[in-house]
mmCIF file of C-alpha atoms in Angstrom:
data_model
loop_
_atom_site.group_PDB
_atom_site.id
_atom_site.type_symbol
_atom_site.label_atom_id
_atom_site.label_comp_id
_atom_site.label_asym_id
_atom_site.label_seq_id
_atom_site.Cartn_x
_atom_site.Cartn_y
_atom_site.Cartn_z
ATOM 1 C CA MET A 425 -38.585 20.306 151.632
ATOM 2 C CA SER A 426 -36.526 19.162 154.653
ATOM 3 C CA GLU A 427 -34.132 16.216 154.863
ATOM 4 C CA GLU A 428 -36.577 14.042 156.764
ATOM 5 C CA ASN A 429 -39.348 14.294 154.054
ATOM 6 C CA ARG A 430 -36.920 13.035 151.427
ATOM 7 C CA GLY A 431 -35.692 10.129 153.387
ATOM 8 C CA GLY A 432 -32.121 11.507 153.611
ATOM 9 C CA PHE A 433 -31.220 10.168 150.001
ATOM 10 C CA GLY A 434 -30.865 13.445 148.185
ATOM 11 C CA GLY A 435 -34.337 13.910 146.618
ATOM 12 C CA ARG A 436 -34.345 13.902 142.775
ATOM 13 C CA GLY A 437 -35.873 10.425 142.498
ATOM 14 C CA ARG A 438 -32.678 8.573 142.399
ATOM 15 C CA GLY A 439 -32.943 7.154 145.956
ATOM 16 C CA ARG A 440 -31.961 3.823 147.349
ATOM 17 C CA GLY A 441 -34.879 1.892 145.876
ATOM 18 C CA ARG A 442 -34.603 -1.706 144.405
ATOM 19 C CA GLY A 443 -34.487 -0.265 140.851
ATOM 20 C CA ARG A 444 -33.260 -1.874 137.657
ATOM 21 C CA GLY A 445 -29.913 -2.916 139.160
ATOM 22 C CA ARG A 446 -27.264 -4.659 137.110
ATOM 23 C CA GLY A 447 -29.463 -6.694 134.737
ATOM 24 C CA ARG A 448 -29.476 -9.914 136.649
ATOM 25 C CA GLY A 449 -32.794 -9.978 138.228
ATOM 26 C CA ARG A 450 -35.026 -11.304 135.342
ATOM 27 C CA GLY A 451 -35.775 -14.754 134.296
ATOM 28 C CA GLY A 452 -36.766 -16.300 137.679
ATOM 29 C CA GLY A 453 -35.275 -19.340 139.116
ATOM 30 C CA GLY A 454 -34.979 -22.255 136.712
ATOM 31 C CA GLY A 455 -33.094 -24.200 139.252
ATOM 32 C CA GLY A 456 -35.265 -27.225 139.570
ATOM 33 C CA ARG A 457 -35.073 -28.175 135.818
ATOM 34 C CA GLU A 458 -33.541 -31.453 134.887
ATOM 35 C CA GLU A 459 -31.134 -31.999 131.982
ATOM 36 C CA ASN A 460 -33.247 -34.517 130.045
ATOM 37 C CA SER A 461 -36.678 -33.066 130.632
ATOM 38 C CA TRP A 462 -37.670 -31.555 127.235
ATOM 39 C CA ASN A 463 -41.153 -30.455 126.804
ATOM 40 C CA PRO A 464 -41.829 -29.787 123.171
ATOM 41 C CA VAL A 465 -43.690 -26.598 122.268
ATOM 42 C CA THR A 466 -44.204 -26.971 118.490
ATOM 43 C CA LYS A 467 -45.946 -29.622 116.537
ATOM 44 C CA LEU A 468 -42.697 -30.676 115.016
ATOM 45 C CA GLY A 469 -41.155 -30.989 118.417
ATOM 46 C CA ARG A 470 -43.859 -33.358 119.633
ATOM 47 C CA LEU A 471 -43.565 -35.430 116.413
ATOM 48 C CA VAL A 472 -39.762 -35.810 116.982
ATOM 49 C CA LYS A 473 -40.029 -36.724 120.555
ATOM 50 C CA GLU A 474 -42.699 -39.296 119.794
ATOM 51 C CA GLY A 475 -40.432 -40.970 117.246
ATOM 52 C CA LYS A 476 -42.721 -40.255 114.279
ATOM 53 C CA ILE A 477 -39.893 -38.274 112.550
ATOM 54 C CA ASP A 478 -36.724 -40.420 112.667
ATOM 55 C CA SER A 479 -34.170 -38.260 110.861
ATOM 56 C CA ILE A 480 -33.346 -34.679 110.345
ATOM 57 C CA GLU A 481 -33.240 -35.161 106.552
ATOM 58 C CA LYS A 482 -37.117 -35.597 106.584
ATOM 59 C CA ILE A 483 -37.276 -32.219 108.237
ATOM 60 C CA PHE A 484 -35.115 -30.515 105.745
ATOM 61 C CA LEU A 485 -36.818 -32.504 102.782
ATOM 62 C CA TYR A 486 -40.167 -30.758 103.468
ATOM 63 C CA SER A 487 -38.544 -27.343 104.477
ATOM 64 C CA LEU A 488 -40.098 -27.406 107.927
ATOM 65 C CA PRO A 489 -39.003 -24.460 110.213
ATOM 66 C CA VAL A 490 -37.084 -25.760 113.283
ATOM 67 C CA LYS A 491 -38.107 -23.510 116.162
ATOM 68 C CA GLU A 492 -36.588 -25.480 118.955
ATOM 69 C CA ALA A 493 -32.874 -26.183 119.542
ATOM 70 C CA GLU A 494 -33.703 -29.386 121.281
ATOM 71 C CA ILE A 495 -34.838 -30.932 117.927
ATOM 72 C CA ILE A 496 -31.328 -30.550 116.528
ATOM 73 C CA ASP A 497 -29.850 -31.760 119.852
ATOM 74 C CA PHE A 498 -32.116 -34.845 119.669
ATOM 75 C CA PHE A 499 -30.675 -36.008 116.228
ATOM 76 C CA LEU A 500 -27.157 -34.749 116.481
ATOM 77 C CA LYS A 501 -26.369 -35.042 120.236
ATOM 78 C CA ASP A 502 -23.186 -37.044 119.823
ATOM 79 C CA LYS A 503 -22.036 -35.430 116.595
ATOM 80 C CA LEU A 504 -22.033 -31.817 117.744
ATOM 81 C CA LYS A 505 -18.758 -30.378 118.870
ATOM 82 C CA GLU A 506 -18.137 -26.775 119.905
ATOM 83 C CA GLU A 507 -15.095 -24.699 120.413
ATOM 84 C CA VAL A 508 -14.740 -21.162 121.932
ATOM 85 C CA MET A 509 -12.619 -19.231 119.473
ATOM 86 C CA LYS A 510 -12.379 -15.763 121.182
ATOM 87 C CA ILE A 511 -13.884 -13.957 124.135
ATOM 88 C CA MET A 512 -13.511 -10.105 123.970
ATOM 89 C CA PRO A 513 -14.802 -7.363 126.217
ATOM 90 C CA VAL A 514 -16.924 -4.584 124.773
ATOM 91 C CA GLN A 515 -17.345 -1.346 126.701
ATOM 92 C CA LYS A 516 -20.209 1.120 126.534
ATOM 93 C CA GLN A 517 -20.185 4.498 128.203
ATOM 94 C CA SER A 518 -23.230 5.076 130.396
ATOM 95 C CA SER A 519 -24.314 7.924 132.671
ATOM 96 C CA ALA A 520 -22.850 6.019 135.637
ATOM 97 C CA GLY A 521 -19.562 5.213 133.971
ATOM 98 C CA GLN A 522 -18.451 2.327 131.731
ATOM 99 C CA ARG A 523 -20.386 -0.773 131.196
ATOM 100 C CA THR A 524 -18.543 -3.919 130.212
ATOM 101 C CA ARG A 525 -20.037 -6.826 128.351
ATOM 102 C CA PHE A 526 -18.434 -9.748 126.616
ATOM 103 C CA LYS A 527 -18.671 -10.915 123.090
ATOM 104 C CA ALA A 528 -18.006 -14.655 122.395
ATOM 105 C CA PHE A 529 -17.182 -16.172 119.032
ATOM 106 C CA VAL A 530 -18.069 -19.891 119.061
ATOM 107 C CA ALA A 531 -17.696 -22.455 116.252
ATOM 108 C CA LEU A 532 -19.961 -25.526 116.043
#
């Protein structure tokens, strides 16, 4: 196999393709979304948005599973407060070197 057949990138299948990269390529755009546009997915979410359930106590009274974070935000939007307690780096050894991620501790 000569150099021009391999494209000049060393063979072995690790060429200059647009491979997996650094993990930031998934998820699409998401840029055109407004802050207040909540489209409920579950039946409970639709009932909350329509105003048929007026308090979070009714949800807990019947032990209904809350599968959307926006339901909690709808009832407790002005009462929720958050504080970042600690951010610490976590390193992992990979074949290409060290990979650094961050672990965050947040209190609500």
